[in-house]
mmCIF file with all atom_site columns, C-alpha atoms and ligand atoms in Angstrom:
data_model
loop_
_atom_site.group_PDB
_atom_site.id
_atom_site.type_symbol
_atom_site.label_atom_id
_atom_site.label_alt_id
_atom_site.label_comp_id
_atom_site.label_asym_id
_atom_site.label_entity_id
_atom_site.label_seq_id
_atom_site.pdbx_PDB_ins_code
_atom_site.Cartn_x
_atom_site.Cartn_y
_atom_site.Cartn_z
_atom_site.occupancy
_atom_site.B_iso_or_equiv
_atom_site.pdbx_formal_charge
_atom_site.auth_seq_id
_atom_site.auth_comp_id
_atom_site.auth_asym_id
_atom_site.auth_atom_id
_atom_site.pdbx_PDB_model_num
ATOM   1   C  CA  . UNK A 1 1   ? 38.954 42.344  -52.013 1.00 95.00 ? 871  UNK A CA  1
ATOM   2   C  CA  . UNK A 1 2   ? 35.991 40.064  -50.341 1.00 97.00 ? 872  UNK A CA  1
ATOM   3   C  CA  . UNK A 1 3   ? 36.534 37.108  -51.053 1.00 97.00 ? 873  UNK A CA  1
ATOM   4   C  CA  . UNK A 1 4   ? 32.881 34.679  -51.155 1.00 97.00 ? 874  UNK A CA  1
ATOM   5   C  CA  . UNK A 1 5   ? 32.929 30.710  -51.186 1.00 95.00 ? 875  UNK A CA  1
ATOM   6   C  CA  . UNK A 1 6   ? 30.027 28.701  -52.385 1.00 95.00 ? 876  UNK A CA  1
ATOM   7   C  CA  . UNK A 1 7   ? 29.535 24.883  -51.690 1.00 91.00 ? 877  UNK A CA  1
ATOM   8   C  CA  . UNK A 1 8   ? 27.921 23.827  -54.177 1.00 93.00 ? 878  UNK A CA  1
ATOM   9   C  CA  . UNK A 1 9   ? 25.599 20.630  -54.480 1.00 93.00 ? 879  UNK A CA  1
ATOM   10  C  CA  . UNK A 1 10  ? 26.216 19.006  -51.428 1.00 92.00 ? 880  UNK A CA  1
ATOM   11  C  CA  . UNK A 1 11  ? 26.244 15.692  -50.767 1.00 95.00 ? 881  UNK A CA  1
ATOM   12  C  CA  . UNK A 1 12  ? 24.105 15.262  -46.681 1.00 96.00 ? 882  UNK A CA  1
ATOM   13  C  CA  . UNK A 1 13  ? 24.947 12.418  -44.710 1.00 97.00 ? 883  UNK A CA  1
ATOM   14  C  CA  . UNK A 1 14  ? 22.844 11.617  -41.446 1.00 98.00 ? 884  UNK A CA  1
ATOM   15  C  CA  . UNK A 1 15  ? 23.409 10.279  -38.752 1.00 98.00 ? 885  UNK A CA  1
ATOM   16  C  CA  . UNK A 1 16  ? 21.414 9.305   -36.198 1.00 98.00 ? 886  UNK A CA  1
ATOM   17  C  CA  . UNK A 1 17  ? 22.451 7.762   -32.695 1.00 98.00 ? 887  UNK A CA  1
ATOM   18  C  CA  . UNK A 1 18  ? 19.983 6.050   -30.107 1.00 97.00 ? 888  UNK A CA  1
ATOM   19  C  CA  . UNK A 1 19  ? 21.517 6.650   -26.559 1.00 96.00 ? 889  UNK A CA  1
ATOM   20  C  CA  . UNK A 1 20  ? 23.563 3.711   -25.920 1.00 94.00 ? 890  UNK A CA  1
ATOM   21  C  CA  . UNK A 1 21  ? 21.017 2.796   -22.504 1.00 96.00 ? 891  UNK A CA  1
ATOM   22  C  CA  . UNK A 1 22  ? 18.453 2.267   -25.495 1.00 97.00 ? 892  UNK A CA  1
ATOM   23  C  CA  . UNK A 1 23  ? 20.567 0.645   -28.144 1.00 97.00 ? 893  UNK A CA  1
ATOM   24  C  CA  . UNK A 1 24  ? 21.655 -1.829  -25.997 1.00 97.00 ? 894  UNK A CA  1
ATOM   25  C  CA  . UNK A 1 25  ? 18.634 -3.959  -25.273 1.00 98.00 ? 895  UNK A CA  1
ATOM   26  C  CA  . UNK A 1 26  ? 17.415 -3.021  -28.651 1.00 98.00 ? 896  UNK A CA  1
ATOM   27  C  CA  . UNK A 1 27  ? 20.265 -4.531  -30.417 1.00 98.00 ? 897  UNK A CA  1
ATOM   28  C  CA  . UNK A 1 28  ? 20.013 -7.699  -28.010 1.00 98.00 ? 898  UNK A CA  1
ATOM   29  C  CA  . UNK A 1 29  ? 16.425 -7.907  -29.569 1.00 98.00 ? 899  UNK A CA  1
ATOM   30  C  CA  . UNK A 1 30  ? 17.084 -6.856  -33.284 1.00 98.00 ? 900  UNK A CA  1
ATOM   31  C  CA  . UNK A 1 31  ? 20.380 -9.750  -32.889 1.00 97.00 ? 901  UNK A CA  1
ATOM   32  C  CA  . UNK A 1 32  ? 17.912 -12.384 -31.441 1.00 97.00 ? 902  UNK A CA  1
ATOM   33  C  CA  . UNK A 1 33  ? 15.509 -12.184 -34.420 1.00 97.00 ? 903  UNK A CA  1
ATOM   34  C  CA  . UNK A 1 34  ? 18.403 -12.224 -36.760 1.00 97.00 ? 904  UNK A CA  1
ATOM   35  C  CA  . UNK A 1 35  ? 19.821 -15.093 -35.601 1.00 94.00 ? 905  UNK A CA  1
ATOM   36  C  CA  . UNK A 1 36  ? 16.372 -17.154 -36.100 1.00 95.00 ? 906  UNK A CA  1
ATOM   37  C  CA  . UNK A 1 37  ? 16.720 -16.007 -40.065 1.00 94.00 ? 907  UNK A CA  1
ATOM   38  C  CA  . UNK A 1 38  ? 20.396 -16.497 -40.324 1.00 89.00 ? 908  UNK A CA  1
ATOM   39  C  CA  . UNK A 1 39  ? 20.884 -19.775 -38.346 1.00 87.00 ? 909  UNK A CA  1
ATOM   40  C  CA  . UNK A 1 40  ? 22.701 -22.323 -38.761 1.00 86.00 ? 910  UNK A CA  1
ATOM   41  C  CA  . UNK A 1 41  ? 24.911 -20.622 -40.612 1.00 81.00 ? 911  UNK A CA  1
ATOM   42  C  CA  . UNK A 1 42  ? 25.230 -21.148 -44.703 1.00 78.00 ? 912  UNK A CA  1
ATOM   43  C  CA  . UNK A 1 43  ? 28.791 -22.510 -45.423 1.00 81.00 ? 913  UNK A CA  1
ATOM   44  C  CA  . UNK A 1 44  ? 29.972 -18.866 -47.256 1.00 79.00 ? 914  UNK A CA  1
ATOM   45  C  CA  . UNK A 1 45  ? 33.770 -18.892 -48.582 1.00 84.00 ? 915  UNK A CA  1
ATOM   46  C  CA  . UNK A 1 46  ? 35.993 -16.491 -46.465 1.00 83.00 ? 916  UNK A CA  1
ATOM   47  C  CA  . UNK A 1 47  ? 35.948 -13.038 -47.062 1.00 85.00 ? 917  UNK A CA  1
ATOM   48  C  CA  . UNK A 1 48  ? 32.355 -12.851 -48.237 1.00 87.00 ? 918  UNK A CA  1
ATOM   49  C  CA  . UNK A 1 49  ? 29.714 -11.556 -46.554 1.00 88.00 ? 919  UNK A CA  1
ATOM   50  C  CA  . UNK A 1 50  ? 25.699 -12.812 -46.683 1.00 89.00 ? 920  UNK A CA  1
ATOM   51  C  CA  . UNK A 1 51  ? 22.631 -10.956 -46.219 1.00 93.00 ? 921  UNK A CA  1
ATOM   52  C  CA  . UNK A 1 52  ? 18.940 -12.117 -45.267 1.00 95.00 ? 922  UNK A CA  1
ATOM   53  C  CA  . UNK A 1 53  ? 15.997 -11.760 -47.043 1.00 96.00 ? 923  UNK A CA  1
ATOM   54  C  CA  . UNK A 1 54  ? 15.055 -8.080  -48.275 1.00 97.00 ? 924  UNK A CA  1
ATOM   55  C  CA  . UNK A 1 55  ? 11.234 -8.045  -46.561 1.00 98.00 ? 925  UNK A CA  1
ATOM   56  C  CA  . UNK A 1 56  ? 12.444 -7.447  -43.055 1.00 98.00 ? 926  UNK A CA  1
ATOM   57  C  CA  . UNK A 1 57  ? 10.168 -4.011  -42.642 1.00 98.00 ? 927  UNK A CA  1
ATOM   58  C  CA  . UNK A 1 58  ? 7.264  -6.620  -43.364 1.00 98.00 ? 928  UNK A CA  1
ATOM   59  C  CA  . UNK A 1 59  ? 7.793  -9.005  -40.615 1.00 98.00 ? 929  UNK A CA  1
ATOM   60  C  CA  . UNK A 1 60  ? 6.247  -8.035  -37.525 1.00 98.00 ? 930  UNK A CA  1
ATOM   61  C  CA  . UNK A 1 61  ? 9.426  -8.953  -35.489 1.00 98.00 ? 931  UNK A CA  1
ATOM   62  C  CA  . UNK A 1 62  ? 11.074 -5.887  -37.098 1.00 98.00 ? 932  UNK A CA  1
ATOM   63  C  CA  . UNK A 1 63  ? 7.855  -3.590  -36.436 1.00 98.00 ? 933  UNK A CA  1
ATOM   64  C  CA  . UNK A 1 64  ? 9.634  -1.412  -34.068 1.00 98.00 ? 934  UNK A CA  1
ATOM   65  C  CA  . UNK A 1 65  ? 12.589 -1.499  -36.063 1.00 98.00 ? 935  UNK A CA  1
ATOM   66  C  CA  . UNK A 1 66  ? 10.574 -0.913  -39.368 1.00 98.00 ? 936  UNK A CA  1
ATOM   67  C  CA  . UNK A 1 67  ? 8.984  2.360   -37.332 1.00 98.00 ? 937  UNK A CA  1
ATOM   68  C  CA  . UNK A 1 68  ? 12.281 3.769   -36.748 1.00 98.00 ? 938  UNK A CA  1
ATOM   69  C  CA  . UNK A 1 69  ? 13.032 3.933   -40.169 1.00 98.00 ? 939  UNK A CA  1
ATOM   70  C  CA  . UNK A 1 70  ? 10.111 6.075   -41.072 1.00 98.00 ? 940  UNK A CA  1
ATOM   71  C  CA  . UNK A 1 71  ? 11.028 8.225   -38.192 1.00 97.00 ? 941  UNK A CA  1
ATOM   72  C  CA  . UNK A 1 72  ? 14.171 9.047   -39.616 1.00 98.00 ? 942  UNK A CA  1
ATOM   73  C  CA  . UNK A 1 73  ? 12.853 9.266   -43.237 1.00 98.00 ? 943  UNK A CA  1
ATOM   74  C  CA  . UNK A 1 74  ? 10.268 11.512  -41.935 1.00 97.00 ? 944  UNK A CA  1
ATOM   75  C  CA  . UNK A 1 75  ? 12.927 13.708  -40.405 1.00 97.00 ? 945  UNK A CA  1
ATOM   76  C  CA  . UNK A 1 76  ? 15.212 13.434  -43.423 1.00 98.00 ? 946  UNK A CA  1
ATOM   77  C  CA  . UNK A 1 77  ? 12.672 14.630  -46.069 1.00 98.00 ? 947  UNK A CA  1
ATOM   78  C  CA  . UNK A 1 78  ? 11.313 17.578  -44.135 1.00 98.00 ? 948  UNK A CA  1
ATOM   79  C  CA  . UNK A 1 79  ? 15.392 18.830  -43.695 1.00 97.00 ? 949  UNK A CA  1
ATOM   80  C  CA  . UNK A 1 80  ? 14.888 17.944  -47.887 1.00 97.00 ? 950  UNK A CA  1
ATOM   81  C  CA  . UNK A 1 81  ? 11.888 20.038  -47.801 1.00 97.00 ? 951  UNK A CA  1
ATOM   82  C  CA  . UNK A 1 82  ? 10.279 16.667  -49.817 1.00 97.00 ? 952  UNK A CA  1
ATOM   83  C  CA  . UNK A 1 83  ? 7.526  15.541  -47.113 1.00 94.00 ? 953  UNK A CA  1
ATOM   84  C  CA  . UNK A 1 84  ? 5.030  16.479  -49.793 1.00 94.00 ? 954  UNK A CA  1
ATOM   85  C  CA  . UNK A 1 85  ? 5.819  13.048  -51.098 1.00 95.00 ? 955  UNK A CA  1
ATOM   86  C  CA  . UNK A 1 86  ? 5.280  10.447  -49.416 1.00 94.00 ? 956  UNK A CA  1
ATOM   87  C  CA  . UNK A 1 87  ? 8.374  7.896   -48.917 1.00 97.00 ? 957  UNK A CA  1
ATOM   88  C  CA  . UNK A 1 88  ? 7.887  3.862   -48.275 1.00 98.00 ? 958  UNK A CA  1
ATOM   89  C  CA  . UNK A 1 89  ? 10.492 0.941   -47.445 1.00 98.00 ? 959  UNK A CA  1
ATOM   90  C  CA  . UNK A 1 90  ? 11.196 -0.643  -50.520 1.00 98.00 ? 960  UNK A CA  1
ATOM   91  C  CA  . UNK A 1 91  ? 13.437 -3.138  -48.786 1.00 98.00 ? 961  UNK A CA  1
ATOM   92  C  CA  . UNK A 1 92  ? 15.362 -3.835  -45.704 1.00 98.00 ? 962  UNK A CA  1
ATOM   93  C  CA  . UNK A 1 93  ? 17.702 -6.676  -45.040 1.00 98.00 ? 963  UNK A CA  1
ATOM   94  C  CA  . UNK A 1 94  ? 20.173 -7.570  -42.364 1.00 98.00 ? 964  UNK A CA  1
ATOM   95  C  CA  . UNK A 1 95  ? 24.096 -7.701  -43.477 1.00 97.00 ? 965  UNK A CA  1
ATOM   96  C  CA  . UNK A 1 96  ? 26.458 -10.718 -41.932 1.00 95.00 ? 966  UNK A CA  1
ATOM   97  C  CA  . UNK A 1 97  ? 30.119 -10.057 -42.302 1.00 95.00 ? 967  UNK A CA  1
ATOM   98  C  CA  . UNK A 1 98  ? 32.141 -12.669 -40.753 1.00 93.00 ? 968  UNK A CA  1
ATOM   99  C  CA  . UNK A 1 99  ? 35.889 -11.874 -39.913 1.00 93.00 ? 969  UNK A CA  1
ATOM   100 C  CA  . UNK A 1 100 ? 37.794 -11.220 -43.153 1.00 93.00 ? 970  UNK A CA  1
ATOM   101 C  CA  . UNK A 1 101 ? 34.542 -10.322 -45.065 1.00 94.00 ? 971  UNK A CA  1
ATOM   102 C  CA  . UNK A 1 102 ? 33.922 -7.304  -46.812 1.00 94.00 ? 972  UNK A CA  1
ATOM   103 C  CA  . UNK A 1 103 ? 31.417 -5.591  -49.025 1.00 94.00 ? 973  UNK A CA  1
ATOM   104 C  CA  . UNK A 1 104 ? 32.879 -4.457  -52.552 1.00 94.00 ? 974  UNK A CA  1
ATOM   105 C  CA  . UNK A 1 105 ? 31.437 -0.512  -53.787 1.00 96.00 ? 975  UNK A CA  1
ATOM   106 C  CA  . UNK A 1 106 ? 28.184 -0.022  -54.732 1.00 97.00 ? 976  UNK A CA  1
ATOM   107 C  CA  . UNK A 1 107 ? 25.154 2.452   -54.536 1.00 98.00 ? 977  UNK A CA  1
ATOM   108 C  CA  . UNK A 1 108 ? 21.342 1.426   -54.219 1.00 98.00 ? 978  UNK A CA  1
ATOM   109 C  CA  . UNK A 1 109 ? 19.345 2.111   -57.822 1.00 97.00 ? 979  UNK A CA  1
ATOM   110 C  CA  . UNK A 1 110 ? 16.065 2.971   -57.912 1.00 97.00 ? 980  UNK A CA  1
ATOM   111 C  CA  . UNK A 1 111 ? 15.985 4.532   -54.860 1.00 98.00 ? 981  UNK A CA  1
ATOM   112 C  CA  . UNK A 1 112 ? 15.643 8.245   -52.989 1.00 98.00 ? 982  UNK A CA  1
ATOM   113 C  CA  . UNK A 1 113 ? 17.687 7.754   -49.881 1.00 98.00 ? 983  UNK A CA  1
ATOM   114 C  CA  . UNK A 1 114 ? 19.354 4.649   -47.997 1.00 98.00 ? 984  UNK A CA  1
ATOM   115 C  CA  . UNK A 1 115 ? 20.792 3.736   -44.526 1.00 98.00 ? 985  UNK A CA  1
ATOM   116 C  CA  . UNK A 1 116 ? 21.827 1.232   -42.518 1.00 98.00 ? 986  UNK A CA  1
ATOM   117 C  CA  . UNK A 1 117 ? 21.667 0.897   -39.295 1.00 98.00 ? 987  UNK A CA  1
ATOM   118 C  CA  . UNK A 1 118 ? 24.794 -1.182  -36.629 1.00 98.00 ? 988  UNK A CA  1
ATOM   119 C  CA  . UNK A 1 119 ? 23.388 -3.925  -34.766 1.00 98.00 ? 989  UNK A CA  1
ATOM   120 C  CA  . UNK A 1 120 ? 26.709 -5.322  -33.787 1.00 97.00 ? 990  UNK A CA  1
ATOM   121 C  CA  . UNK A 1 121 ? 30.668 -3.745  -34.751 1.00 97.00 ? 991  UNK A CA  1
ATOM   122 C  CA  . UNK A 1 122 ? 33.818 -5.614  -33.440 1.00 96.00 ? 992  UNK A CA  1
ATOM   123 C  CA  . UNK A 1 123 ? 36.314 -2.951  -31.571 1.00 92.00 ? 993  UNK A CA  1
ATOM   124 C  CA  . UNK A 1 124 ? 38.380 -2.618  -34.868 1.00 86.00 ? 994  UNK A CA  1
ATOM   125 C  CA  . UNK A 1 125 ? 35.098 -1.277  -37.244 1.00 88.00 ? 995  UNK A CA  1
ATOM   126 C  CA  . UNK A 1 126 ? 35.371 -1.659  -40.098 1.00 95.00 ? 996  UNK A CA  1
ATOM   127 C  CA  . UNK A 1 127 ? 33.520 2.070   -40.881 1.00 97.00 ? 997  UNK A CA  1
ATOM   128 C  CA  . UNK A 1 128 ? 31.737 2.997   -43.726 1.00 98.00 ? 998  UNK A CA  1
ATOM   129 C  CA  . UNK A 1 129 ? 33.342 4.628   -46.258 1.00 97.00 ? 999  UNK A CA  1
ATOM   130 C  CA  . UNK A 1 130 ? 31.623 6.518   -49.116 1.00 97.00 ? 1000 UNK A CA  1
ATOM   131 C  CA  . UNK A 1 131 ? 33.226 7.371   -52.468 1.00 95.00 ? 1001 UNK A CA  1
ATOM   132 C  CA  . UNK A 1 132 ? 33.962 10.921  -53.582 1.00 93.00 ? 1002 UNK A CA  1
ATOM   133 C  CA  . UNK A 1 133 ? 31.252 11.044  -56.446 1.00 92.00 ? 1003 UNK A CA  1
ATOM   134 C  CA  . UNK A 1 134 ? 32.878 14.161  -58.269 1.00 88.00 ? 1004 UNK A CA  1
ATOM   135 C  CA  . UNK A 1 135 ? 34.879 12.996  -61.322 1.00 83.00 ? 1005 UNK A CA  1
ATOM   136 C  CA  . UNK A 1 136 ? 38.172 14.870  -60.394 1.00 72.00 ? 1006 UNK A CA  1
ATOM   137 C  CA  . UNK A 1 137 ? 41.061 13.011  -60.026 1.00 73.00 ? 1007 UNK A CA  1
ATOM   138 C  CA  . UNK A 1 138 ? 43.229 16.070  -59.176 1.00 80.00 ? 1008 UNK A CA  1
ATOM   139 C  CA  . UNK A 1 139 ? 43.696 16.333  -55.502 1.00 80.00 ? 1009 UNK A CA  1
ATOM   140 C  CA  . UNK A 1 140 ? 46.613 17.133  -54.046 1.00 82.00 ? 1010 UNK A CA  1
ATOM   141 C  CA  . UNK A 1 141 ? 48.153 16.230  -50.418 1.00 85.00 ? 1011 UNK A CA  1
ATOM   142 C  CA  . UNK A 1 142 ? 47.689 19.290  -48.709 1.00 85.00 ? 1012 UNK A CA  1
ATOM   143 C  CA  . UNK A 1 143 ? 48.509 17.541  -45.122 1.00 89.00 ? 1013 UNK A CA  1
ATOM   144 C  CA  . UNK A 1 144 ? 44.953 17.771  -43.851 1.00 86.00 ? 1014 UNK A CA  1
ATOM   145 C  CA  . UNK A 1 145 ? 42.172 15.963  -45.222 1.00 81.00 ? 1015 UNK A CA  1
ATOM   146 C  CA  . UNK A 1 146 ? 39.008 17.643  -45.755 1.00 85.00 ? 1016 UNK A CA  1
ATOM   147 C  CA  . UNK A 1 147 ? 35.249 17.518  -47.337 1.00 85.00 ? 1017 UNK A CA  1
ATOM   148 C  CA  . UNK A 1 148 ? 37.005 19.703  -50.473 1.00 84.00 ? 1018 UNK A CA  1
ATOM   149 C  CA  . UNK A 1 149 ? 39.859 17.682  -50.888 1.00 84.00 ? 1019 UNK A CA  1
ATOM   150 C  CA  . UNK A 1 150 ? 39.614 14.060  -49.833 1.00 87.00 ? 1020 UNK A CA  1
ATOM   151 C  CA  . UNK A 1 151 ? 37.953 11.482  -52.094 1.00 88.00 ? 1021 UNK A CA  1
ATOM   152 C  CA  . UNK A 1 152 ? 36.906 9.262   -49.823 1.00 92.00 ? 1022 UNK A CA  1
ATOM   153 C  CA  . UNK A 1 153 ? 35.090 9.841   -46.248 1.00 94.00 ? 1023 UNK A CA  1
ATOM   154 C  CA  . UNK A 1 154 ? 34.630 7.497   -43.476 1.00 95.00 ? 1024 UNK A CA  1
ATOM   155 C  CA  . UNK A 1 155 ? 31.998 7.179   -40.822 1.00 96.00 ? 1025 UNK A CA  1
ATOM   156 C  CA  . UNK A 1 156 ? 32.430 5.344   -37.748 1.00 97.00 ? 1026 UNK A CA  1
ATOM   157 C  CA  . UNK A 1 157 ? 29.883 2.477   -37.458 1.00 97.00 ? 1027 UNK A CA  1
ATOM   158 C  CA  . UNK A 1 158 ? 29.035 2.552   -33.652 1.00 96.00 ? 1028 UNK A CA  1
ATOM   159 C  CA  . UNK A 1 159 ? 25.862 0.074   -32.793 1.00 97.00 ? 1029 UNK A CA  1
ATOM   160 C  CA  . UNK A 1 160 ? 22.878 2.273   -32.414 1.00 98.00 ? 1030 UNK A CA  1
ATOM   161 C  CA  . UNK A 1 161 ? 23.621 4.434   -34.898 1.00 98.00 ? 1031 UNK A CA  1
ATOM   162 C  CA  . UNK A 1 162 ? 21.864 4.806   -38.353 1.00 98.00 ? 1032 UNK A CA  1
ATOM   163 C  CA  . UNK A 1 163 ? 23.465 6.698   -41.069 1.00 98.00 ? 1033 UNK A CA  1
ATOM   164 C  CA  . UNK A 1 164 ? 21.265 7.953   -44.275 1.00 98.00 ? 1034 UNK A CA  1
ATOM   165 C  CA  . UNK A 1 165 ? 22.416 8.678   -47.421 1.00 98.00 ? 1035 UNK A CA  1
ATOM   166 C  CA  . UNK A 1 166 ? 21.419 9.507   -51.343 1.00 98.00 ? 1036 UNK A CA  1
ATOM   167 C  CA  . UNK A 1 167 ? 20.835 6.219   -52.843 1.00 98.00 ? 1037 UNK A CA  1
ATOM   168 C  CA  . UNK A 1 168 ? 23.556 7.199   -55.938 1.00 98.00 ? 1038 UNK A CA  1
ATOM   169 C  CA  . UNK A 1 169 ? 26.038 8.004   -53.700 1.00 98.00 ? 1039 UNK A CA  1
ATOM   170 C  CA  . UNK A 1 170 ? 28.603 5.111   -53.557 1.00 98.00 ? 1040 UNK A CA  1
ATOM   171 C  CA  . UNK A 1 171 ? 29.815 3.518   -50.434 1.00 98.00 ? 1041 UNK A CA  1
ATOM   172 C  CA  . UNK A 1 172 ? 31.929 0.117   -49.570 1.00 97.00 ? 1042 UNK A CA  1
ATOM   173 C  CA  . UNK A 1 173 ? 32.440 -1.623  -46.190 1.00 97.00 ? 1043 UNK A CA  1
ATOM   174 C  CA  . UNK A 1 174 ? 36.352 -2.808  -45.816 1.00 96.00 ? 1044 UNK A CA  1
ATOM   175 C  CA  . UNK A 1 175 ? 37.293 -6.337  -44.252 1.00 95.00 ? 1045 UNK A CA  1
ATOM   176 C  CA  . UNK A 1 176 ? 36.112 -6.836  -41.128 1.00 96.00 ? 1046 UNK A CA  1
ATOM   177 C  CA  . UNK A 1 177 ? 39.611 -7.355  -39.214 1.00 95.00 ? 1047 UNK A CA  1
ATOM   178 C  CA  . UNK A 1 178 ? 37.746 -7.970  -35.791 1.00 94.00 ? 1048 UNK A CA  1
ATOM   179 C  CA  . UNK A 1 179 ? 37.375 -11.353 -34.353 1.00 93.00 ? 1049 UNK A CA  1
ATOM   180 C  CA  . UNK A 1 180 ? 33.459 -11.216 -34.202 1.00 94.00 ? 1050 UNK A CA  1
ATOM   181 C  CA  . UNK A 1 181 ? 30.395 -10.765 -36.509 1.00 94.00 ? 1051 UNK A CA  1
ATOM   182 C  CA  . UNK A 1 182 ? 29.566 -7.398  -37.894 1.00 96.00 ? 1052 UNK A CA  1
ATOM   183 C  CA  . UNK A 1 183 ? 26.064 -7.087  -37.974 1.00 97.00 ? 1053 UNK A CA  1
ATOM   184 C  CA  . UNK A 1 184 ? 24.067 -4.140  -39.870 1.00 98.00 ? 1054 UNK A CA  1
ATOM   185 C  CA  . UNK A 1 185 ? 20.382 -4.066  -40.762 1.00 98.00 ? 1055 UNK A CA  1
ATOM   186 C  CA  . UNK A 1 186 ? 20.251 -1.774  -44.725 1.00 98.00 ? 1056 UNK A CA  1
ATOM   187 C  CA  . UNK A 1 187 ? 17.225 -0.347  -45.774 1.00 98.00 ? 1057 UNK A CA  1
ATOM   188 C  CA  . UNK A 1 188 ? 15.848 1.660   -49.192 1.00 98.00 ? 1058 UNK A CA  1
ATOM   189 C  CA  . UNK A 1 189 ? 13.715 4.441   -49.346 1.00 98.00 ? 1059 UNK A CA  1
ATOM   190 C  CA  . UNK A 1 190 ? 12.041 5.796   -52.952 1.00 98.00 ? 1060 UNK A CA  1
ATOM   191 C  CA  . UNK A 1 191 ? 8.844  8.188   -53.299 1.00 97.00 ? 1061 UNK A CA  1
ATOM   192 C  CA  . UNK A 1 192 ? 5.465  5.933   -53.006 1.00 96.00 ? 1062 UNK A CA  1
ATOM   193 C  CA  . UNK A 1 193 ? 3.760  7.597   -56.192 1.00 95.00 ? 1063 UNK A CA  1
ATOM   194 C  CA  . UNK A 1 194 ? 6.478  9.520   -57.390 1.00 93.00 ? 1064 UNK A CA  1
ATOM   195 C  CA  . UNK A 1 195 ? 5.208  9.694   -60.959 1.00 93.00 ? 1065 UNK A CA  1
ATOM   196 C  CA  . UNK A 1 196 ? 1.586  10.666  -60.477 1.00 93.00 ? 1066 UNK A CA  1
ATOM   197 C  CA  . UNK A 1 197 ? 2.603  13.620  -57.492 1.00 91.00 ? 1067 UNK A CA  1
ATOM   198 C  CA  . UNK A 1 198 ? 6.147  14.597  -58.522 1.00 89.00 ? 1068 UNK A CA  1
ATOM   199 C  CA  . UNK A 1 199 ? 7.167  13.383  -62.355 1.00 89.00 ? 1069 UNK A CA  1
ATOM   200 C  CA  . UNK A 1 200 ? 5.204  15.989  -64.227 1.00 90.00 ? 1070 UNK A CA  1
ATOM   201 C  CA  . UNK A 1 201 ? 6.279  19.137  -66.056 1.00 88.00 ? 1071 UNK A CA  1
ATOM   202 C  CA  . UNK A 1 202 ? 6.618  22.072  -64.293 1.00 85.00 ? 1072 UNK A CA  1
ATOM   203 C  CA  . UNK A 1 203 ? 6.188  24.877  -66.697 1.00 84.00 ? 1073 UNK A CA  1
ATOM   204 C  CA  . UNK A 1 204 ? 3.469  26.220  -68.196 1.00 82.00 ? 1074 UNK A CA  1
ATOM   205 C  CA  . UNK A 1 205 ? 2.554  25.885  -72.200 1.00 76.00 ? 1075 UNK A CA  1
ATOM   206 C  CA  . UNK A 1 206 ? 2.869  28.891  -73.712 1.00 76.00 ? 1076 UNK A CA  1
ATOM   207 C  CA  . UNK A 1 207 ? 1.638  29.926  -77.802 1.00 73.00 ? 1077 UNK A CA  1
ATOM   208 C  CA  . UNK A 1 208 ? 3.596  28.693  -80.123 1.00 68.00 ? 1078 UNK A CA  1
ATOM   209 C  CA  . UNK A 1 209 ? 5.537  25.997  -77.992 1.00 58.00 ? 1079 UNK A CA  1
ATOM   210 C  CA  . UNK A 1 210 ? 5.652  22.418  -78.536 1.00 57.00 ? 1080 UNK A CA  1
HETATM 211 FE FE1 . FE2 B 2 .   ? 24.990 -0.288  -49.401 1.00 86.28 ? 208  FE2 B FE1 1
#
């Protein structure tokens, strides 16, 4: 008997890595302009984390930072086959977590697509880790983990390396166990004029119809 498999609705994830000779020096430059907005430090309880202001892609110290993004968005929607519609930076901010801090789960409303991008990662990560966003709780152990069995997936934060994702889809950063600053830079991306190019019917009227 033949036997097909269809996977159904995927969920993408990319990932995008500048060659570590590049990343370097532009993480020393990212981390310098970081520290002007972030220092001195506020007094945050242990375990949380702290994040600057959301206009980053508006400050001209984050211009080549800011172009980057749209780079990679560019790419992104033309793999969606959605570069009809134009995307913009709704907001980009940089992400502090101290030693012991962490970042509960959440997603990013009103947004297309999201990422983040490593500026600094102590040797022990943390990674990434996005949420199965199926509803089943029925998976059993079958001694291998896989995209079609696991509810949870982790990606490796390396600095220099942006990962993109659906805004919906729900992600969480566990405590930082290293004994330096994990620095990320997040940014949103939503459709520019989404409801006068993409929000109207498709089909056509026909007699009779309503
Ligand atoms: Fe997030």
């Amino acid at each position: 008997m033949k036997q097909q498999v269809r996977e159904l609705f995927p969920t993408p994830l990319w990932v995008l890595d500048i060659p570590p000779s590049d990343a370097a020096p532009f993480n020393a430059k990212l981390r310098d302009e970081i520290e002007k907005i972030i220092s001195p430090r506020p007094n945050v309880p242990s375990g949380s984390n702290w994040q600057t202001p959301h206009d980053l892609h508006t400050r001209p110290a984050f211009a080549d930072f800011t172009k980057l993004v749209e780079i990679s968005a560019r790419s992104v929607a033309q793999f969606l086959n959605v570069e009809r519609y134009p995307m913009m930076i709704t907001g980009c901010w940089a992400n502090i977590n101290p030693p012991s801090a962490y970042h509960p789960t959440h997603n990013h409303p009103n947004n297309y697509l999201s990422g983040v991008y490593y500026v600094a990662v102590p040797e022990a990560g943390p990674d990434l880790i996005f949420q199965d966003p199926r509803p089943s709780l029925i998976m059993p152990w079958t001694g291998k983990l896989s995209p079609l069995t696991a509810n949870a997936s982790a990606e490796q934060a390396v600095p220099g390396r942006m990962i993109i994702f659906p805004s919906w889809l729900r992600h969480h950063v566990p405590s930082n166990e290293g004994t330096s600053e994990r620095i990320s830079i997040s940014f949103n991306l939503m459709f520019r004029n989404f409801a006068e190019t993409a929000a109207s019917p498709r089909w056509k009227a026909t007699a009779g119809q309503e």
